[in-house]
Amino acid sequence: MICSFCNKSFKKNQGIDTCSSCPVKGCGMIKCPYCEYENILETRFSSILKRFIT
Amino acid sequence: MVNCHSEENLSKKQNNLKRIILIGQPNVGKSLLFNKLSNSKLIVSNYPGTTVTFTSTKTIINNKKVELIDTPGIYSLNTITKDEEVAKKIILKADADVYINVIDAKNIDRMLHLTLDLIKLKLPLILVLNMSDESKKCGININSNKLEKLLGIPVIATIATNNQGIIELEKRIFKPNISKLKIKTKSKNILDVSISKQKIIDKILLSCVDYKKSKKDIFYEKISTYMTHPVSGIIILFFILYFALFKFVGEFGAGYLVDIIETQLFENIINPFVNNFLLEYVPWAVLRDLFGNQYGIFTFGLKYAIAIVFPIVTSFFLVFSIIEDSGYLPRLAMLIDSFFKKIGLNGRAVIPIVLGFGCDTMATLVTRTQETKKERILTTLLLALAIPCSAQLGVIFAILSGNVIALLIWFLIMILVFFLIGYLSSKVIKGKKPYFYMDIPPLRIPKISNVIIKTIARLEWYFKEILPIFILASVLIWFGKLTGIFDLFISILQPIVSMMGLPAKTAEIFLLGFFRRDYGAAGLYDIKHLLTVNQLLISSVVLTLFVPCVAQFIVMFKERGLKTALGILFFITPFSFMVGYLLNLVLMLFGVVL
């Protein structure tokens, strides 16, 4: 995926996991390893919708 | 034959084989070039950084047996991801005969940073300007002969998708060169190194690249410059705040949409239906209060979540996705870098601050990425104190939108508190001065489909998170009412709120605000008709400054430690009430009736 802040490419599994230390688990964010900006992860519903829109 | 390895399996170079390594940033066409040179059936994916493992093949080029290695995408030798680490290890350990640095020609100014890193390593190098057709379309004409002389390495322009330049690359592939270009830096500091490299790149590009920019590019560049200029940048920022947040989120989302859903749907249809149903079929008043009436799960928890918070966060997420996709945020970081430096922060703090407008809890987690301890504590404090979350912001805009002066006073108080507390805290908290450096990506027009998908994904995650909490809060309030604990807390808060000139009812919203910021905001929206504009202003100021919600406090404790978290909590609580009290006093003294 491409970071919305710094525009650099990274793989989902390279994103920094913060969920383990957050009490509000499952917010669906993934942190860019380069700038640490939190990007939204696609949900199942949004990816189905994506297929229709794009 | 194509093999995939882990980097530990990088075999020793065989004497009869020339080893060639392809290096470059993600999405520059390395894998495609690898495929063209090897004729193998490697799958070429446009998705960034195909795999952490690298790909190699044995093939024949110019009648010579070669081992061709494709490395994962790497932005710089200061590696961050595992992909980059693997690529760096291969570069340093492979002892190759030829290193081919593949770059995207249209982004040559940013791509040459890695090239200079490789030159510094004294590697036998070839530079491939891939996608040269796209660079020409963008008006970037590169004189590769001149560039070759300046860099001291062979430079070959290619269009790998249609084989252009591949034959020339094959012809010159065994004639790499170790550049004698000297790259001197003042210090090993990343910022100094980057500035030095950029100066060299600018000098090189000035003499060998002809930019014929389109009107569109010139326009984008001008806009970008205006966005980061201290005067025009602030005007643009206010313009965005006014139209995107005040008009759209505040007036449209929190005003118009909430009115439709709350009044038309919940007040007129759902709540009366639930209450009548409970009255008819549930004989126990205690159970009726759990599901309906004033604080019931359906009539209170769901109403707040669906009728008040949902329209506000939807409009906020929509606007946020547009801003995010336009490339404005890094420019905002550059703009406020100089302002933030005065309070011991830098432009990097924009990331948690901006995210705080979505959710302060998540934003507090992001503060761990800041460079110095001083920055981390300062940002945590400012997030807890002066940054309202999306629902809070929407509600405040909605309830104060009828009176622009009241909204302006609220805004000025927040700015004043932010910078004053930030400035004073930076004097108290000792630590190193931070620096800020980042590449500014190009401005882009947001894709509607992308914006919609992001908004929906955010909403989905948000509701998964808040619905159970809102329902739980309803149950806790019901339990608190049943046992008298809720009324006890209210009675403790009531003298404080009356000192601020607020009615007793507002004590409830501060209590709700501690469960979740948006819960308190929804509560304030619900009782707005009971308050005067002066009282609405004071409530909005106190609610924004008031103690962080439970989740944010837990994160503060986990990230900064108990001492700092409690310190922030014990500072914010009396401070917010003191500001409310002073505001009320000033308004009364000057006889201001908004």
XYZ file of C-alpha atoms in Angstrom:
648
model
C 0.000 0.000 0.000
C 1.008 3.623 -0.431
C 1.213 5.903 2.590
C -1.256 8.781 2.454
C 1.248 11.078 4.129
C 4.701 10.474 2.632
C 3.543 8.633 -0.517
C 6.079 5.826 0.023
C 5.209 2.223 -0.744
C 5.169 -0.466 1.902
C 3.687 -3.889 2.385
C 0.930 -4.437 4.924
C 3.145 -6.818 6.869
C 5.827 -4.108 7.090
C 3.443 -1.677 8.739
C 4.072 -1.130 12.422
C 1.573 -2.822 14.664
C 0.317 -0.642 17.466
C -2.827 -2.585 18.251
C -1.112 -4.655 20.916
C -0.532 -1.594 23.083
C -3.826 0.170 22.385
C -6.906 -0.316 24.587
C -9.150 0.521 21.612
C -8.294 -2.591 19.656
C -9.237 -3.122 16.047
C -9.380 0.445 14.773
C -8.125 -0.777 11.415
C -5.064 1.401 11.167
C -1.629 0.496 9.901
C 1.392 2.672 10.468
C 3.708 3.546 7.612
C 7.222 2.320 8.497
C 8.778 5.438 6.946
C 6.827 8.345 8.444
C 4.702 6.463 11.032
C 1.476 7.988 9.725
C -1.554 5.820 10.462
C -3.233 4.668 7.280
C -6.662 3.124 7.187
C -6.872 -0.551 6.276
C -9.494 -1.715 3.849
C -12.359 -3.669 5.340
C -14.030 -6.611 3.630
C -17.027 -4.435 2.813
C -14.921 -1.571 1.463
C -12.875 -3.910 -0.725
C -16.077 -5.381 -2.188
C -17.262 -1.843 -2.822
C -13.909 -1.015 -4.407
C -14.475 -3.713 -7.023
C -17.732 -2.039 -8.017
C -16.437 1.512 -8.012
C -13.066 1.036 -9.715
C 15.255 -21.205 -14.002
C 14.145 -18.700 -11.416
C 14.781 -19.167 -7.716
C 13.532 -17.339 -4.686
C 15.910 -17.205 -1.724
C 16.216 -15.713 1.670
C 19.182 -13.334 1.927
C 21.173 -15.785 4.045
C 21.152 -18.112 1.043
C 23.071 -15.699 -1.152
C 25.515 -18.187 -2.617
C 29.227 -17.574 -3.149
C 29.997 -16.064 -6.480
C 31.072 -18.643 -9.030
C 34.213 -17.867 -10.990
C 32.684 -18.499 -14.368
C 29.640 -16.368 -13.634
C 29.379 -12.578 -13.731
C 27.113 -11.401 -10.958
C 24.733 -8.534 -11.791
C 22.485 -6.902 -9.223
C 19.466 -4.724 -9.870
C 18.835 -2.045 -7.232
C 16.133 0.596 -7.008
C 13.157 2.061 -5.219
C 9.817 0.235 -5.308
C 7.783 0.572 -8.521
C 10.603 1.668 -10.824
C 10.355 -1.386 -13.065
C 13.228 -3.489 -11.644
C 11.336 -6.746 -11.893
C 10.295 -6.026 -15.465
C 13.885 -5.198 -16.412
C 15.014 -8.409 -14.696
C 12.502 -10.287 -16.809
C 13.656 -8.630 -20.023
C 17.315 -9.359 -19.312
C 16.735 -12.954 -18.252
C 13.790 -13.928 -20.470
C 12.498 -15.875 -17.515
C 8.897 -16.195 -16.509
C 9.052 -14.097 -13.403
C 5.726 -12.561 -12.494
C 6.029 -8.796 -12.727
C 3.794 -7.101 -10.217
C 3.026 -3.405 -10.057
C 2.411 -3.733 -6.343
C 5.212 -2.148 -4.347
C 8.122 -4.321 -3.157
C 7.070 -7.743 -4.415
C 8.626 -9.908 -1.658
C 11.183 -9.760 1.113
C 13.083 -12.616 -0.445
C 15.092 -11.770 -3.560
C 14.935 -13.331 -6.966
C 17.848 -14.591 -9.014
C 18.369 -16.389 -12.244
C 21.236 -17.715 -14.348
C 21.138 -16.493 -17.892
C 23.338 -15.554 -20.838
C 23.942 -11.935 -21.827
C 26.329 -11.104 -24.696
C 27.482 -14.733 -24.767
C 28.531 -14.553 -21.139
C 27.007 -16.582 -18.358
C 25.617 -14.299 -15.698
C 23.847 -14.568 -12.403
C 21.159 -11.886 -12.278
C 19.770 -10.821 -8.918
C 16.678 -8.681 -8.356
C 16.653 -6.984 -4.947
C 13.595 -5.753 -3.017
C 12.749 -2.062 -3.291
C 14.954 0.262 -1.255
C 14.538 4.029 -0.738
C 17.842 4.677 0.998
C 20.711 2.856 2.680
C 19.359 4.133 6.022
C 17.059 1.140 6.010
C 13.703 1.025 7.768
C 11.754 -1.973 6.482
C 12.842 -5.607 6.309
C 12.746 -5.394 2.512
C 15.229 -2.571 2.623
C 17.414 -4.419 5.113
C 17.545 -7.442 2.793
C 18.346 -5.233 -0.193
C 21.120 -3.465 1.731
C 22.643 -6.750 2.882
C 22.678 -8.030 -0.683
C 24.288 -4.815 -1.936
C 26.995 -4.959 0.732
C 27.658 -8.705 0.702
C 27.094 -9.827 -2.872
C 30.479 -8.752 -4.259
C 28.858 -8.332 -7.652
C 30.599 -7.409 -10.892
C 27.885 -4.998 -11.922
C 25.349 -3.024 -9.894
C 22.494 -1.605 -11.955
C 20.628 1.211 -10.249
C 17.200 1.456 -11.853
C 15.350 4.724 -11.377
C 12.037 6.193 -12.480
C 13.217 8.970 -14.833
C 10.286 11.261 -14.102
C 11.233 11.337 -10.421
C 14.959 11.668 -11.058
C 15.456 14.428 -8.449
C 14.260 12.160 -5.648
C 15.704 8.924 -7.036
C 19.294 10.168 -7.316
C 19.614 10.172 -3.510
C 19.972 6.384 -3.584
C 22.330 6.630 -6.584
C 24.625 8.922 -4.576
C 24.517 6.448 -1.661
C 25.656 3.699 -4.047
C 28.349 5.924 -5.569
C 29.675 6.574 -2.069
C 30.096 2.805 -1.630
C 32.483 2.804 -4.647
C 30.512 0.130 -6.489
C 30.886 -0.703 -10.212
C 27.665 1.022 -11.202
C 25.326 1.575 -14.156
C 22.380 3.962 -13.955
C 19.209 3.016 -15.831
C 16.690 5.795 -16.446
C 13.584 3.674 -16.816
C 10.152 4.969 -17.862
C 11.924 7.644 -19.907
C 8.809 7.963 -22.097
C 6.776 9.006 -19.059
C 9.413 11.550 -18.047
C 9.268 13.102 -21.543
C 5.482 13.253 -21.290
C 5.949 15.135 -18.034
C 8.275 17.584 -19.831
C 11.439 16.243 -18.192
C 14.131 15.840 -20.874
C 17.263 14.250 -19.518
C 20.547 14.534 -21.380
C 21.881 11.102 -20.441
C 25.333 11.753 -21.996
C 25.842 14.822 -19.825
C 24.492 12.997 -16.777
C 26.920 10.149 -17.490
C 29.863 12.572 -17.471
C 28.740 14.320 -14.307
C 28.062 11.127 -12.352
C 31.012 9.230 -13.816
C 28.975 6.073 -14.477
C 27.229 4.734 -17.612
C 23.695 6.136 -17.933
C 21.165 4.357 -20.154
C 17.607 5.487 -20.859
C 15.090 2.650 -21.131
C 11.404 1.969 -21.563
C 11.328 -1.589 -20.219
C 7.661 -2.107 -21.092
C 8.410 -1.975 -24.847
C 12.047 -3.120 -24.817
C 13.521 0.268 -25.663
C 17.073 0.671 -24.423
C 17.400 -2.990 -23.427
C 19.830 -3.785 -26.282
C 22.024 -0.801 -25.347
C 21.941 -1.904 -21.722
C 23.007 -5.427 -22.745
C 25.834 -3.995 -24.852
C 27.201 -1.891 -21.998
C 26.285 -4.180 -19.142
C 29.843 -5.423 -18.572
C 31.305 -1.909 -18.618
C 30.194 -0.410 -15.318
C 32.253 2.276 -13.662
C 33.264 3.216 -10.145
C 32.434 6.887 -9.909
C 34.973 9.365 -8.600
C 32.288 11.837 -7.600
C 33.015 13.177 -4.132
C 30.108 13.497 -1.738
C 31.172 15.503 1.284
C 28.897 16.138 4.238
C 29.348 18.459 7.225
C 28.348 15.769 9.698
C 26.789 12.326 9.854
C 23.474 13.855 10.873
C 20.720 12.588 8.508
C 19.513 16.124 7.847
C 22.998 17.404 6.908
C 23.653 14.366 4.709
C 20.320 14.846 2.904
C 20.900 18.560 2.384
C 24.399 17.929 1.010
C 23.113 15.241 -1.352
C 20.251 17.469 -2.513
C 22.717 20.282 -3.299
C 24.796 17.916 -5.459
C 21.658 16.601 -7.186
C 20.341 20.115 -7.861
C 23.699 21.121 -9.363
C 23.808 18.029 -11.586
C 20.220 18.308 -12.754
C 20.567 22.006 -13.521
C 23.072 21.234 -16.253
C 21.614 18.054 -17.733
C 17.849 18.147 -17.297
C 15.543 20.403 -19.238
C 12.179 20.855 -17.542
C 9.373 21.835 -19.885
C 6.621 21.908 -17.375
C 3.006 21.835 -18.425
C 0.625 24.549 -17.258
C -0.845 21.993 -14.856
C 2.549 21.246 -13.286
C 3.382 24.934 -12.953
C -0.002 25.508 -11.305
C 0.533 22.603 -8.868
C 4.012 23.853 -8.024
C 2.709 27.346 -7.330
C -0.072 26.005 -5.120
C 2.448 23.845 -3.297
C 4.706 26.868 -2.675
C 1.773 28.962 -1.437
C 0.728 26.157 0.906
C 4.074 26.145 2.696
C 4.624 29.933 2.750
C 4.197 31.370 6.292
C 1.616 33.982 5.175
C -0.234 32.451 2.232
C -0.007 29.013 3.889
C -1.886 30.262 6.950
C -4.543 31.875 4.727
C -4.982 28.572 2.852
C -5.138 26.712 6.177
C -7.919 29.013 7.413
C -9.702 28.634 4.095
C -9.613 24.829 4.494
C -10.678 25.020 8.153
C -13.561 27.320 7.284
C -15.000 25.455 4.298
C -14.035 21.873 5.072
C -14.502 21.783 8.830
C -16.785 24.662 9.755
C -19.136 24.711 6.761
C -19.138 21.035 5.819
C -18.563 19.142 9.080
C -20.059 21.745 11.419
C -22.976 23.201 9.512
C -23.846 20.398 7.139
C -22.844 17.265 9.079
C -23.394 18.282 12.678
C -26.195 20.715 11.894
C -28.341 19.594 8.992
C -27.726 15.827 8.984
C -27.881 15.431 12.756
C -31.114 17.392 12.838
C -32.711 15.063 10.295
C -31.603 11.841 11.974
C -31.983 12.927 15.580
C -35.215 14.896 15.384
C -37.014 13.224 12.526
C -35.935 9.661 13.168
C -35.123 9.227 16.847
C -37.168 11.898 18.634
C -40.273 11.468 16.491
C -40.235 7.764 15.638
C -37.729 5.438 17.364
C -37.678 6.780 20.928
C -41.482 7.092 21.289
C -41.889 3.618 19.779
C -39.318 2.059 22.162
C -40.762 3.821 25.224
C -44.352 2.886 24.345
C -43.361 -0.683 23.630
C -41.533 -0.964 26.975
C -44.423 0.627 28.837
C -46.829 -1.838 27.321
C -44.838 -5.070 27.525
C -42.254 -4.614 30.305
C -43.801 -4.272 33.735
C -40.497 -3.562 35.569
C -39.458 0.089 35.638
C -35.791 -0.867 36.205
C -35.687 -2.821 32.946
C -37.587 -0.104 31.117
C -34.853 2.358 32.197
C -32.156 0.004 30.914
C -33.521 -0.032 27.361
C -35.518 3.180 27.110
C -36.340 6.491 28.779
C -33.621 9.039 29.573
C -30.430 6.893 29.570
C -31.571 3.640 27.918
C -29.512 1.617 25.474
C -31.862 2.403 22.565
C -33.040 5.879 23.485
C -29.658 7.165 24.687
C -26.690 4.991 23.642
C -27.885 4.212 20.123
C -29.309 7.684 19.638
C -25.954 9.272 20.486
C -24.024 6.823 18.303
C -26.294 6.861 15.255
C -28.099 10.203 15.357
C -25.325 12.479 16.609
C -21.885 10.939 16.218
C -22.483 9.057 12.945
C -23.343 12.073 10.706
C -20.546 14.140 12.237
C -17.787 11.574 11.843
C -19.029 10.648 8.358
C -18.660 14.228 7.141
C -15.338 14.559 8.993
C -13.902 11.332 7.549
C -14.995 12.379 4.065
C -13.225 15.721 4.337
C -10.209 14.116 6.000
C -9.850 11.523 3.219
C -9.938 14.285 0.587
C -7.287 16.318 2.427
C -5.192 13.204 3.007
C -5.316 12.102 -0.645
C -4.496 15.563 -1.972
C -0.990 15.564 -0.461
C -1.763 18.610 1.700
C -0.735 17.086 5.034
C 3.059 17.024 4.422
C 2.812 20.666 3.287
C 0.950 21.484 6.481
C 3.815 19.831 8.366
C 6.313 22.108 6.584
C 4.154 25.165 7.204
C 3.779 24.755 10.921
C 7.308 23.462 11.495
C 8.574 26.980 12.279
C 5.630 27.696 14.625
C 5.992 24.369 16.391
C 9.734 24.891 16.890
C 8.910 27.795 19.221
C 7.209 25.344 21.562
C 9.869 22.656 21.398
C 8.171 20.624 18.682
C 8.661 20.373 14.924
C 6.667 19.613 11.773
C 6.752 15.921 12.572
C 4.281 16.627 15.389
C 1.719 17.395 12.687
C 1.103 13.659 12.258
C -0.163 12.989 15.820
C -1.861 16.408 16.012
C -3.765 15.864 12.752
C -4.633 12.296 13.728
C -5.840 13.680 17.073
C -8.648 15.458 15.269
C -9.820 11.966 14.320
C -9.151 10.168 17.608
C -6.860 11.424 20.372
C -6.276 7.912 21.692
C -4.744 6.689 18.441
C -2.833 9.945 18.068
C -1.276 9.515 21.514
C 0.094 6.166 20.369
C 1.723 7.864 17.392
C 3.705 10.188 19.697
C 6.086 7.301 20.417
C 7.618 7.899 16.995
C 8.782 11.364 17.881
C 12.488 11.761 18.191
C 12.983 13.184 21.667
C 11.341 12.449 25.026
C 10.560 16.142 25.378
C 8.553 16.098 22.130
C 6.687 12.964 23.166
C 5.596 14.414 26.515
C 4.699 17.792 24.999
C 2.589 16.306 22.210
C 0.848 13.921 24.632
C -0.043 16.878 26.865
C -1.257 19.051 23.996
C -3.342 16.216 22.534
C -5.024 15.640 25.878
C -5.543 19.345 26.434
C -6.325 21.304 23.301
C -7.082 18.936 20.433
C -10.754 18.000 20.116
C -11.638 14.704 18.418
C -13.750 14.653 15.243
C -17.133 14.306 16.967
C -16.256 16.947 19.547
C -15.101 19.324 16.834
C -18.219 18.737 14.729
C -20.536 19.286 17.692
C -18.715 22.468 18.737
C -18.902 23.818 15.185
C -22.583 22.915 15.029
C -23.641 24.469 18.328
C -21.549 27.604 17.882
C -22.143 28.036 14.142
C -25.107 30.300 14.838
C -22.761 32.784 16.488
C -19.509 33.389 14.637
C -18.053 35.534 17.465
C -18.572 32.713 19.980
C -16.894 30.274 17.591
C -14.013 32.689 17.059
C -13.549 33.104 20.832
C -13.493 29.295 21.251
C -10.938 28.991 18.435
C -8.693 31.756 19.810
C -8.777 30.241 23.318
C -7.715 26.864 21.908
C -4.864 28.413 19.879
C -3.759 30.483 22.877
C -3.870 27.493 25.249
C -2.056 25.298 22.723
C 0.851 27.674 22.188
C 1.018 29.135 25.710
C 0.968 25.776 27.494
C 3.250 24.340 24.804
C 5.714 27.212 25.211
C 5.702 27.102 29.028
C 5.964 23.303 29.092
C 8.872 23.378 26.655
C 10.680 25.620 29.142
C 9.948 23.232 32.030
C 10.565 19.932 30.241
C 14.233 19.639 29.415
C 15.482 17.919 26.304
C 17.176 18.166 22.925
C 15.876 20.461 20.187
C 14.352 18.325 17.452
C 14.875 18.722 13.706
C 12.519 17.905 10.905
C 13.219 16.625 7.433
C 10.962 14.954 4.914
C 10.507 14.571 1.169
C 7.437 16.414 0.014
C 5.407 14.159 -2.294
C 3.595 15.778 -5.241
C 0.149 17.317 -4.890
C -2.562 15.191 -6.442
C -6.256 15.371 -7.195
C -8.006 12.921 -4.856
C -9.804 10.048 -6.568
C -13.492 10.018 -5.637
C -13.573 6.214 -5.461
C -10.571 6.191 -3.122
C -12.109 8.846 -0.888
C -15.403 6.946 -0.641
C -13.688 3.636 0.110
C -11.460 5.192 2.775
C -14.424 6.958 4.380
C -16.467 3.775 4.485
C -13.554 1.767 5.894
C -12.995 4.399 8.591
C -16.682 4.453 9.458
C -16.822 0.689 9.640
C -13.842 0.525 12.011
C -15.167 3.451 14.016
C -18.554 1.872 14.602
C -17.103 -1.480 15.493
C -15.211 0.412 18.166
C -17.756 2.910 19.497
C -21.083 1.061 19.416
C -20.144 -1.418 22.162
C -18.648 1.426 24.237
C -21.769 3.585 23.865
C -23.960 0.635 24.860
C -21.659 -0.186 27.770
C -21.754 3.437 28.894
C -25.573 3.349 28.837
C -25.509 0.235 31.008
C -22.995 1.825 33.400
C -25.109 4.975 33.699
C -28.185 2.812 34.300
C -26.264 0.950 37.004
C -24.936 4.226 38.401
C -28.439 5.645 38.557
C -29.697 2.473 40.224
C -27.024 2.556 42.904
C -26.829 6.350 43.246
C -23.152 6.520 42.162
C -24.009 8.505 39.042
C -25.920 11.107 41.059
C -23.060 11.267 43.579
C -20.569 12.192 40.833
C -23.032 14.687 39.402
C -23.485 16.284 42.826
C -19.678 16.599 43.164
C -19.449 18.310 39.776
C -22.482 20.558 40.209
C -20.854 23.266 42.414
C -17.960 23.428 39.942
C -20.200 23.875 36.908
C -22.293 26.495 38.722
C -19.069 28.462 39.416
C -18.631 28.600 35.653
C -22.153 29.937 35.256
C -23.452 26.669 33.829
C -26.697 24.874 34.727
C -26.518 21.663 36.811
C -27.424 19.570 33.753
C -24.011 20.269 32.180
C -22.312 18.257 34.956
C -23.602 15.130 33.159
C -21.806 15.949 29.911
C -18.429 16.250 31.641
C -19.014 12.888 33.266
C -20.011 11.389 29.903
C -16.965 13.007 28.312
C -14.678 10.948 30.517
C -16.159 7.728 29.071
C -15.467 8.993 25.596
C -14.864 12.468 24.242
C -17.520 12.028 21.561
C -20.028 10.814 24.147
C -19.679 14.075 26.071
C -19.906 16.052 22.827
C -23.115 14.252 21.887
C -24.445 15.028 25.363
C -23.715 18.718 24.896
C -25.487 18.665 21.544
C -28.488 17.032 23.174
C -28.942 19.811 25.749
C -27.950 22.759 23.556
C -31.478 24.179 23.593
C -31.265 24.528 27.401
C -28.193 26.788 27.295
C -27.530 30.409 26.349
C -24.805 31.170 23.786
C -22.467 32.265 26.616
C -23.060 28.951 28.380
C -22.600 27.024 25.124
C -19.267 28.773 24.597
C -18.057 28.058 28.151
C -19.198 24.406 27.942
C -17.462 23.972 24.579
C -14.210 25.448 25.905
C -14.250 23.346 29.093
C -15.286 20.159 27.281
C -12.454 20.569 24.763
C -9.866 21.198 27.460
C -11.373 18.723 29.926
C -9.671 15.469 30.960
C -8.971 12.908 28.246
C -11.337 9.957 27.911
C -10.617 6.612 29.650
C -9.016 5.052 26.556
C -6.710 8.021 25.991
C -5.687 8.016 29.643
C -4.784 4.303 29.459
C -2.633 4.975 26.385
C -0.994 7.945 28.122
C -0.195 5.687 31.064
C 1.177 2.919 28.820
C 3.212 5.231 26.610
C 4.473 7.880 29.028
C 4.267 6.074 32.371
C 2.005 6.548 35.371
C 3.812 9.619 36.714
C 3.487 11.617 33.485
C -0.090 10.423 32.823
C -1.237 11.403 36.312
C 0.705 14.669 36.070
C -1.126 15.541 32.845
C -4.495 14.499 34.323
C -4.042 16.531 37.509
C -2.931 19.545 35.513
C -5.720 19.408 32.911
C -8.707 18.888 35.251
C -8.387 22.066 37.346
C -6.941 23.980 34.391
C -9.998 23.343 32.202
C -12.381 24.430 34.982
C -10.209 27.460 35.722
C -10.335 28.556 32.067
C -14.145 28.083 32.103
C -14.407 30.100 35.325
C -12.192 32.923 33.970
C -14.080 33.013 30.687
C -17.390 33.330 32.516
C -15.887 36.051 34.732
C -14.566 38.031 31.751
C -17.881 37.743 29.888
C -19.782 38.911 32.985
C -17.345 41.749 33.801
C -17.608 43.192 30.309
C -21.327 42.464 30.127
C -20.881 40.379 26.984
C -24.012 38.588 25.906
C -23.339 36.595 22.771
